[in-house]
């Protein structure tokens, strides 16, 4: 597969995207994924009204990760605020503005944002038109198959979005009402691909080389987006991008490298968010990291459970670093008796 992909005037280096994930794809995580070869990363969803109000959390969400294209995802339900949020995103350096019409979370859909917009395509198009008119950079759109099984309208939304000026669409192969249950229906994404002339990205359950191959074959999409498959594995989007370009499958990094990645991300999050908030953000990443490390070492489940409790209950940064190191050492020698140092 050809590595490059164009979104409007922006040439992307590969065909693997890191999905926008709320509370996860902050600047430190995006920076690490990009440094490991996953060059196309998307910011976590940012509410336009909060961005326009200058709220610190919203401003942090759109902070540039430092390399490659800067893609900012915005969300909202009012045309005025969507346009204003898009203009702010462009002003802080966005190369691409992505519109969220796929988030299934109740606190988002109850506010008539995210995937709730797929219930009213006329209103959705008003928002898309407002964003496209507000900025000079390319605008993209992320959606689901529809609200529920009876209203799979992704192809219609994509077709109308293209007509309004959207340069690329990403489709998660589930409806909103499925949340993350069952398996993503990659075949259903083919209807979207057949409906438009712009690039289509397939998303959902892409956590392995085989899954990426199957998703592309089933959907006919131009690229893939990795979400939960990158949790605890910041190297995977880069590995997948290289695989799609060369056919070479790389092994999981050695435990020593995984530990180094974890330490770098942890410190980056504390610096980015401040210690108190950073600890909360980093904790979920540490949990995923420990799970991946234990699986890599084939450590027993009870050892993983013990060390998850041991590491994730620590709050002093120096103590967290020490306990992470102890956990990885124990995983490398799963037969060794664990010493309770708590």
Short mmCIF file of C-alpha atoms in Angstrom, two decimals:
data_model
loop_
_atom_site.label_atom_id
_atom_site.label_comp_id
_atom_site.label_asym_id
_atom_site.label_seq_id
_atom_site.Cartn_x
_atom_site.Cartn_y
_atom_site.Cartn_z
CA UNK A 1 0.00 0.00 0.00
CA UNK A 2 1.26 3.48 -0.91
CA UNK A 3 2.32 5.21 2.30
CA UNK A 4 1.03 8.72 1.54
CA UNK A 5 -2.51 10.05 1.68
CA UNK A 6 -3.73 13.57 0.95
CA UNK A 7 -6.40 15.42 2.91
CA UNK A 8 -7.07 18.49 0.89
CA UNK A 9 -3.70 20.21 0.59
CA UNK A 10 -2.18 18.27 3.50
CA UNK A 11 -0.04 15.26 2.57
CA UNK A 12 0.00 12.65 5.32
CA UNK A 13 3.05 10.42 5.72
CA UNK A 14 1.12 7.15 6.11
CA UNK A 15 -2.34 5.60 6.26
CA UNK A 16 -2.66 4.85 9.96
CA UNK A 17 -4.41 7.30 12.29
CA UNK A 18 -4.37 7.38 16.07
CA UNK A 19 -8.01 7.87 17.06
CA UNK A 20 -9.14 10.81 19.17
CA UNK A 21 -9.90 9.39 22.62
CA UNK A 22 -11.19 11.61 25.41
CA UNK A 23 -8.85 11.70 28.37
CA UNK A 24 -6.29 9.60 26.50
CA UNK A 25 -4.86 11.25 23.40
CA UNK A 26 -3.43 14.29 25.13
CA UNK A 27 -0.28 15.96 23.80
CA UNK A 28 2.19 13.70 25.68
CA UNK A 29 0.58 10.51 24.38
CA UNK A 30 0.28 11.86 20.85
CA UNK A 31 3.91 12.95 21.01
CA UNK A 32 5.04 9.48 22.05
CA UNK A 33 2.98 7.70 19.39
CA UNK A 34 4.36 10.07 16.75
CA UNK A 35 7.94 9.57 17.96
CA UNK A 36 7.46 5.81 17.58
CA UNK A 37 6.36 6.16 13.95
CA UNK A 38 2.61 6.76 14.19
CA UNK A 39 2.80 10.16 12.58
CA UNK A 40 -0.94 10.82 12.07
CA UNK A 41 -2.46 11.49 15.49
CA UNK A 42 -5.69 13.26 16.42
CA UNK A 43 -6.29 15.31 19.56
CA UNK A 44 -8.90 14.28 22.08
CA UNK A 45 -12.36 15.74 21.45
CA UNK A 46 -12.65 19.37 22.56
CA UNK A 47 -15.96 21.15 23.18
CA UNK A 48 -16.10 24.31 21.09
CA UNK A 49 -17.91 26.38 23.71
CA UNK A 50 -15.24 25.52 26.31
CA UNK A 51 -12.50 26.31 23.82
CA UNK A 52 -14.07 29.69 23.01
CA UNK A 53 -14.42 30.42 26.73
CA UNK A 54 -10.69 29.91 27.12
CA UNK A 55 -11.01 27.12 29.66
CA UNK A 56 -7.63 25.69 30.62
CA UNK A 57 -8.62 22.06 30.05
CA UNK A 58 -9.88 22.81 26.55
CA UNK A 59 -6.75 24.73 25.67
CA UNK A 60 -4.59 21.85 26.88
CA UNK A 61 -6.52 19.39 24.71
CA UNK A 62 -5.63 21.27 21.54
CA UNK A 63 -1.97 21.74 22.38
CA UNK A 64 0.37 20.69 19.58
CA UNK A 65 2.24 17.44 20.22
CA UNK A 66 5.31 18.82 18.44
CA UNK A 67 5.73 16.91 15.18
CA UNK A 68 3.81 15.96 12.06
CA UNK A 69 0.35 17.24 11.14
CA UNK A 70 -1.63 18.83 13.96
CA UNK A 71 -5.20 17.50 13.81
CA UNK A 72 -7.67 18.98 16.29
CA UNK A 73 -11.07 17.37 16.84
CA UNK A 74 -13.93 19.64 17.88
CA UNK A 75 -17.45 18.92 19.09
CA UNK A 76 -20.64 20.82 19.71
CA UNK A 77 -24.24 21.28 18.65
CA UNK A 78 -24.50 24.98 17.74
CA UNK A 79 -23.23 26.39 14.46
CA UNK A 80 -21.92 29.61 16.03
CA UNK A 81 -19.76 27.82 18.57
CA UNK A 82 -18.60 25.18 16.09
CA UNK A 83 -17.38 27.91 13.75
CA UNK A 84 -15.70 29.77 16.60
CA UNK A 85 -14.05 26.59 17.88
CA UNK A 86 -12.78 25.80 14.39
CA UNK A 87 -11.32 29.27 14.02
CA UNK A 88 -9.53 28.95 17.37
CA UNK A 89 -8.21 25.52 16.39
CA UNK A 90 -6.83 26.98 13.17
CA UNK A 91 -5.32 29.93 15.04
CA UNK A 92 -3.37 27.65 17.40
CA UNK A 93 -1.86 25.75 14.49
CA UNK A 94 -4.30 23.06 13.38
CA UNK A 95 -3.41 21.69 9.96
CA UNK A 96 -6.73 19.83 9.88
CA UNK A 97 -9.96 20.34 11.85
CA UNK A 98 -11.95 17.17 12.55
CA UNK A 99 -15.63 17.24 13.53
CA UNK A 100 -16.88 14.69 16.05
CA UNK A 101 -20.18 13.06 15.15
CA UNK A 102 -19.25 9.66 16.50
CA UNK A 103 -18.81 9.87 20.28
CA UNK A 104 -21.39 7.56 21.93
CA UNK A 105 -20.94 8.75 25.52
CA UNK A 106 -24.21 9.71 27.21
CA UNK A 107 -22.88 12.99 28.60
CA UNK A 108 -22.09 13.99 25.00
CA UNK A 109 -25.18 12.66 23.23
CA UNK A 110 -27.50 14.01 25.94
CA UNK A 111 -26.24 17.44 24.92
CA UNK A 112 -27.11 16.66 21.29
CA UNK A 113 -23.44 16.44 20.27
CA UNK A 114 -21.31 13.54 19.05
CA UNK A 115 -23.24 10.67 17.49
CA UNK A 116 -26.58 12.24 18.50
CA UNK A 117 -26.13 14.45 15.44
CA UNK A 118 -26.67 11.40 13.23
CA UNK A 119 -30.33 11.54 14.29
CA UNK A 120 -30.79 14.87 12.51
CA UNK A 121 -28.70 15.10 9.35
CA UNK A 122 -30.03 18.51 8.39
CA UNK A 123 -28.75 19.95 11.67
CA UNK A 124 -25.50 18.02 11.31
CA UNK A 125 -24.97 19.61 7.89
CA UNK A 126 -25.56 23.08 9.32
CA UNK A 127 -22.66 22.47 11.71
CA UNK A 128 -20.43 21.02 9.01
CA UNK A 129 -21.13 23.97 6.73
CA UNK A 130 -20.34 26.43 9.52
CA UNK A 131 -16.99 24.79 10.21
CA UNK A 132 -15.98 24.51 6.55
CA UNK A 133 -16.81 28.18 5.98
CA UNK A 134 -14.92 29.28 9.11
CA UNK A 135 -11.46 27.94 8.25
CA UNK A 136 -9.02 27.64 5.38
CA UNK A 137 -7.54 24.31 6.50
CA UNK A 138 -9.12 20.98 5.46
CA UNK A 139 -12.09 19.76 7.49
CA UNK A 140 -12.71 16.07 8.19
CA UNK A 141 -15.56 14.20 9.87
CA UNK A 142 -15.71 11.22 12.22
CA UNK A 143 -18.96 9.29 12.57
CA UNK A 144 -20.53 5.92 13.36
CA UNK A 145 -22.69 3.74 11.14
CA UNK A 146 -25.76 5.52 12.52
CA UNK A 147 -27.68 5.94 15.73
CA UNK A 148 -29.03 2.38 15.85
CA UNK A 149 -29.56 -0.66 13.63
CA UNK A 150 -32.69 0.87 12.10
CA UNK A 151 -30.98 4.11 11.09
CA UNK A 152 -27.67 3.28 9.49
CA UNK A 153 -27.28 6.55 7.63
CA UNK A 154 -23.49 6.94 7.51
CA UNK A 155 -23.40 6.79 3.70
CA UNK A 156 -25.95 9.58 3.39
CA UNK A 157 -24.16 11.75 5.94
CA UNK A 158 -20.83 11.16 4.22
CA UNK A 159 -22.24 12.02 0.80
CA UNK A 160 -23.78 15.26 2.06
CA UNK A 161 -20.64 16.12 4.04
CA UNK A 162 -18.49 15.71 0.94
CA UNK A 163 -20.82 18.05 -0.95
CA UNK A 164 -20.41 20.59 1.89
CA UNK A 165 -16.62 20.50 1.57
CA UNK A 166 -15.45 17.80 3.98
CA UNK A 167 -12.15 16.32 2.74
CA UNK A 168 -12.16 12.91 4.51
CA UNK A 169 -14.53 10.82 6.61
CA UNK A 170 -13.77 8.24 9.30
CA UNK A 171 -16.37 5.62 10.15
CA UNK A 172 -16.42 3.49 13.29
CA UNK A 173 -18.09 0.20 12.34
CA UNK A 174 -20.72 0.27 15.08
CA UNK A 175 -23.87 2.27 15.72
CA UNK A 176 -24.11 4.59 18.67
CA UNK A 177 -26.46 2.24 20.50
CA UNK A 178 -23.89 -0.55 20.27
CA UNK A 179 -21.33 1.58 22.12
CA UNK A 180 -18.39 -0.88 22.02
CA UNK A 181 -20.37 -4.11 22.23
CA UNK A 182 -19.95 -6.91 19.71
CA UNK A 183 -17.59 -6.58 16.78
CA UNK A 184 -17.11 -3.63 14.44
CA UNK A 185 -18.87 -4.18 11.10
CA UNK A 186 -16.14 -3.27 8.66
CA UNK A 187 -18.17 -4.51 5.69
CA UNK A 188 -20.84 -1.88 6.41
CA UNK A 189 -18.22 0.84 5.92
CA UNK A 190 -17.99 -0.14 2.24
CA UNK A 191 -21.33 1.58 1.62
CA UNK A 192 -19.72 4.84 2.73
CA UNK A 193 -16.69 4.24 0.51
CA UNK A 194 -18.98 3.59 -2.44
CA UNK A 195 -20.96 6.78 -1.75
CA UNK A 196 -18.10 9.31 -1.81
CA UNK A 197 -15.03 10.28 -3.77
CA UNK A 198 -13.02 11.51 -0.78
CA UNK A 199 -10.80 9.25 1.34
CA UNK A 200 -12.51 7.00 3.88
CA UNK A 201 -10.90 5.72 7.09
CA UNK A 202 -12.18 2.55 8.78
CA UNK A 203 -12.17 2.43 12.59
CA UNK A 204 -13.10 -0.11 15.26
CA UNK A 205 -11.35 -3.20 16.68
CA UNK A 206 -8.12 -2.65 14.75
CA UNK A 207 -5.62 -3.99 17.23
CA UNK A 208 -3.45 -6.29 15.10
CA UNK A 209 -1.88 -6.58 11.66
CA UNK A 210 -4.46 -9.18 10.66
CA UNK A 211 -7.32 -6.99 11.82
CA UNK A 212 -6.03 -4.07 9.75
CA UNK A 213 -5.78 -6.28 6.67
CA UNK A 214 -9.29 -7.61 7.22
CA UNK A 215 -10.77 -4.15 7.88
CA UNK A 216 -9.25 -2.70 4.71
CA UNK A 217 -10.36 -5.65 2.62
CA UNK A 218 -13.90 -5.65 3.98
CA UNK A 219 -14.45 -1.90 3.82
CA UNK A 220 -12.43 -0.86 0.79
CA UNK A 221 -11.24 2.05 2.93
CA UNK A 222 -8.16 4.12 2.17
CA UNK A 223 -6.73 4.02 5.69
CA UNK A 224 -7.27 2.67 9.19
CA UNK A 225 -7.70 4.34 12.57
CA UNK A 226 -6.42 2.69 15.74
CA UNK A 227 -8.07 3.51 19.06
CA UNK A 228 -8.07 1.03 21.93
CA UNK A 229 -5.41 -1.01 20.10
CA UNK A 230 -2.89 1.68 21.07
CA UNK A 231 -3.72 1.65 24.76
CA UNK A 232 -0.62 0.44 26.53
CA UNK A 233 0.99 0.01 23.09
CA UNK A 234 2.04 3.47 21.85
CA UNK A 235 4.33 1.76 19.35
CA UNK A 236 1.53 -0.10 17.54
CA UNK A 237 0.29 2.66 15.18
CA UNK A 238 3.87 3.12 13.95
CA UNK A 239 4.40 -0.61 13.56
CA UNK A 240 1.14 -0.88 11.63
CA UNK A 241 2.06 2.03 9.36
CA UNK A 242 5.36 0.36 8.51
CA UNK A 243 3.62 -2.97 7.98
CA UNK A 244 1.12 -1.52 5.52
CA UNK A 245 3.98 0.11 3.63
CA UNK A 246 6.40 -2.85 3.61
CA UNK A 247 4.58 -6.01 4.65
CA UNK A 248 7.02 -6.49 7.54
CA UNK A 249 5.53 -7.46 10.91
CA UNK A 250 7.52 -6.25 13.88
CA UNK A 251 7.48 -7.95 17.27
CA UNK A 252 6.43 -6.27 20.49
CA UNK A 253 9.25 -4.14 21.94
CA UNK A 254 11.41 -5.72 24.62
CA UNK A 255 10.32 -5.19 28.21
CA UNK A 256 13.16 -2.75 28.80
CA UNK A 257 11.91 -0.57 25.96
CA UNK A 258 8.31 -0.80 27.16
CA UNK A 259 9.45 0.34 30.61
CA UNK A 260 11.32 3.30 29.10
CA UNK A 261 8.23 4.31 27.13
CA UNK A 262 6.11 4.12 30.28
CA UNK A 263 8.51 6.29 32.26
CA UNK A 264 8.70 8.90 29.50
CA UNK A 265 4.93 9.10 29.12
CA UNK A 266 4.38 9.30 32.88
CA UNK A 267 6.80 12.20 33.28
CA UNK A 268 5.35 13.93 30.23
CA UNK A 269 1.83 13.76 31.61
CA UNK A 270 2.84 15.19 34.98
CA UNK A 271 4.59 18.05 33.23
CA UNK A 272 1.71 18.68 30.82
CA UNK A 273 -1.20 18.52 33.28
CA UNK A 274 0.49 19.30 36.57
CA UNK A 275 1.13 16.62 39.17
CA UNK A 276 -2.35 16.29 40.65
CA UNK A 277 -4.26 16.05 37.36
CA UNK A 278 -1.37 14.28 35.64
CA UNK A 279 -1.46 11.45 38.17
CA UNK A 280 -5.10 10.75 37.32
CA UNK A 281 -4.47 10.82 33.59
CA UNK A 282 -1.35 8.69 33.83
CA UNK A 283 -2.94 6.01 36.02
CA UNK A 284 -5.05 4.53 33.22
CA UNK A 285 -2.01 4.40 30.93
CA UNK A 286 0.02 2.68 33.62
CA UNK A 287 -2.71 0.07 34.02
CA UNK A 288 -2.71 -0.69 30.29
CA UNK A 289 1.09 -0.68 30.23
CA UNK A 290 1.30 -3.24 33.01
CA UNK A 291 -1.22 -5.47 31.23
CA UNK A 292 0.74 -5.38 27.97
CA UNK A 293 4.05 -5.97 29.76
CA UNK A 294 2.66 -8.95 31.66
CA UNK A 295 1.27 -10.41 28.44
CA UNK A 296 4.60 -9.89 26.69
CA UNK A 297 6.42 -11.74 29.49
CA UNK A 298 3.63 -14.33 29.86
CA UNK A 299 3.51 -13.48 33.53
CA UNK A 300 0.73 -15.10 35.56
CA UNK A 301 -2.50 -13.19 36.06
CA UNK A 302 -2.22 -13.13 39.83
CA UNK A 303 1.18 -11.45 39.56
CA UNK A 304 -0.30 -8.80 37.24
CA UNK A 305 -3.16 -8.15 39.66
CA UNK A 306 -0.75 -7.80 42.57
CA UNK A 307 1.47 -5.32 40.78
CA UNK A 308 -1.42 -3.33 39.34
CA UNK A 309 -2.58 -2.68 42.90
CA UNK A 310 0.99 -2.00 44.02
CA UNK A 311 1.72 0.54 41.25
CA UNK A 312 -1.64 2.23 40.79
CA UNK A 313 -2.15 3.07 44.46
CA UNK A 314 1.12 5.01 44.65
CA UNK A 315 0.83 8.79 44.31
CA UNK A 316 4.37 10.06 44.87
CA UNK A 317 6.04 10.26 41.43
CA UNK A 318 9.35 8.88 42.66
CA UNK A 319 7.57 5.95 44.31
CA UNK A 320 5.57 5.29 41.15
CA UNK A 321 8.78 5.11 39.14
CA UNK A 322 10.32 2.69 41.63
CA UNK A 323 7.28 0.44 41.67
CA UNK A 324 6.96 0.38 37.89
CA UNK A 325 10.54 -0.82 37.71
CA UNK A 326 9.85 -3.50 40.31
CA UNK A 327 6.78 -4.65 38.41
CA UNK A 328 8.67 -5.03 35.13
CA UNK A 329 11.48 -6.88 36.91
CA UNK A 330 8.94 -9.27 38.40
CA UNK A 331 7.27 -9.85 35.04
CA UNK A 332 10.65 -10.69 33.52
CA UNK A 333 11.06 -13.42 36.14
CA UNK A 334 7.48 -14.57 36.82
CA UNK A 335 8.67 -17.58 38.81
CA UNK A 336 10.40 -15.43 41.41
CA UNK A 337 8.66 -14.93 44.74
CA UNK A 338 7.21 -11.46 45.01
CA UNK A 339 8.34 -9.50 48.03
CA UNK A 340 5.69 -7.30 49.61
CA UNK A 341 7.40 -3.94 49.89
CA UNK A 342 4.26 -1.90 50.46
#
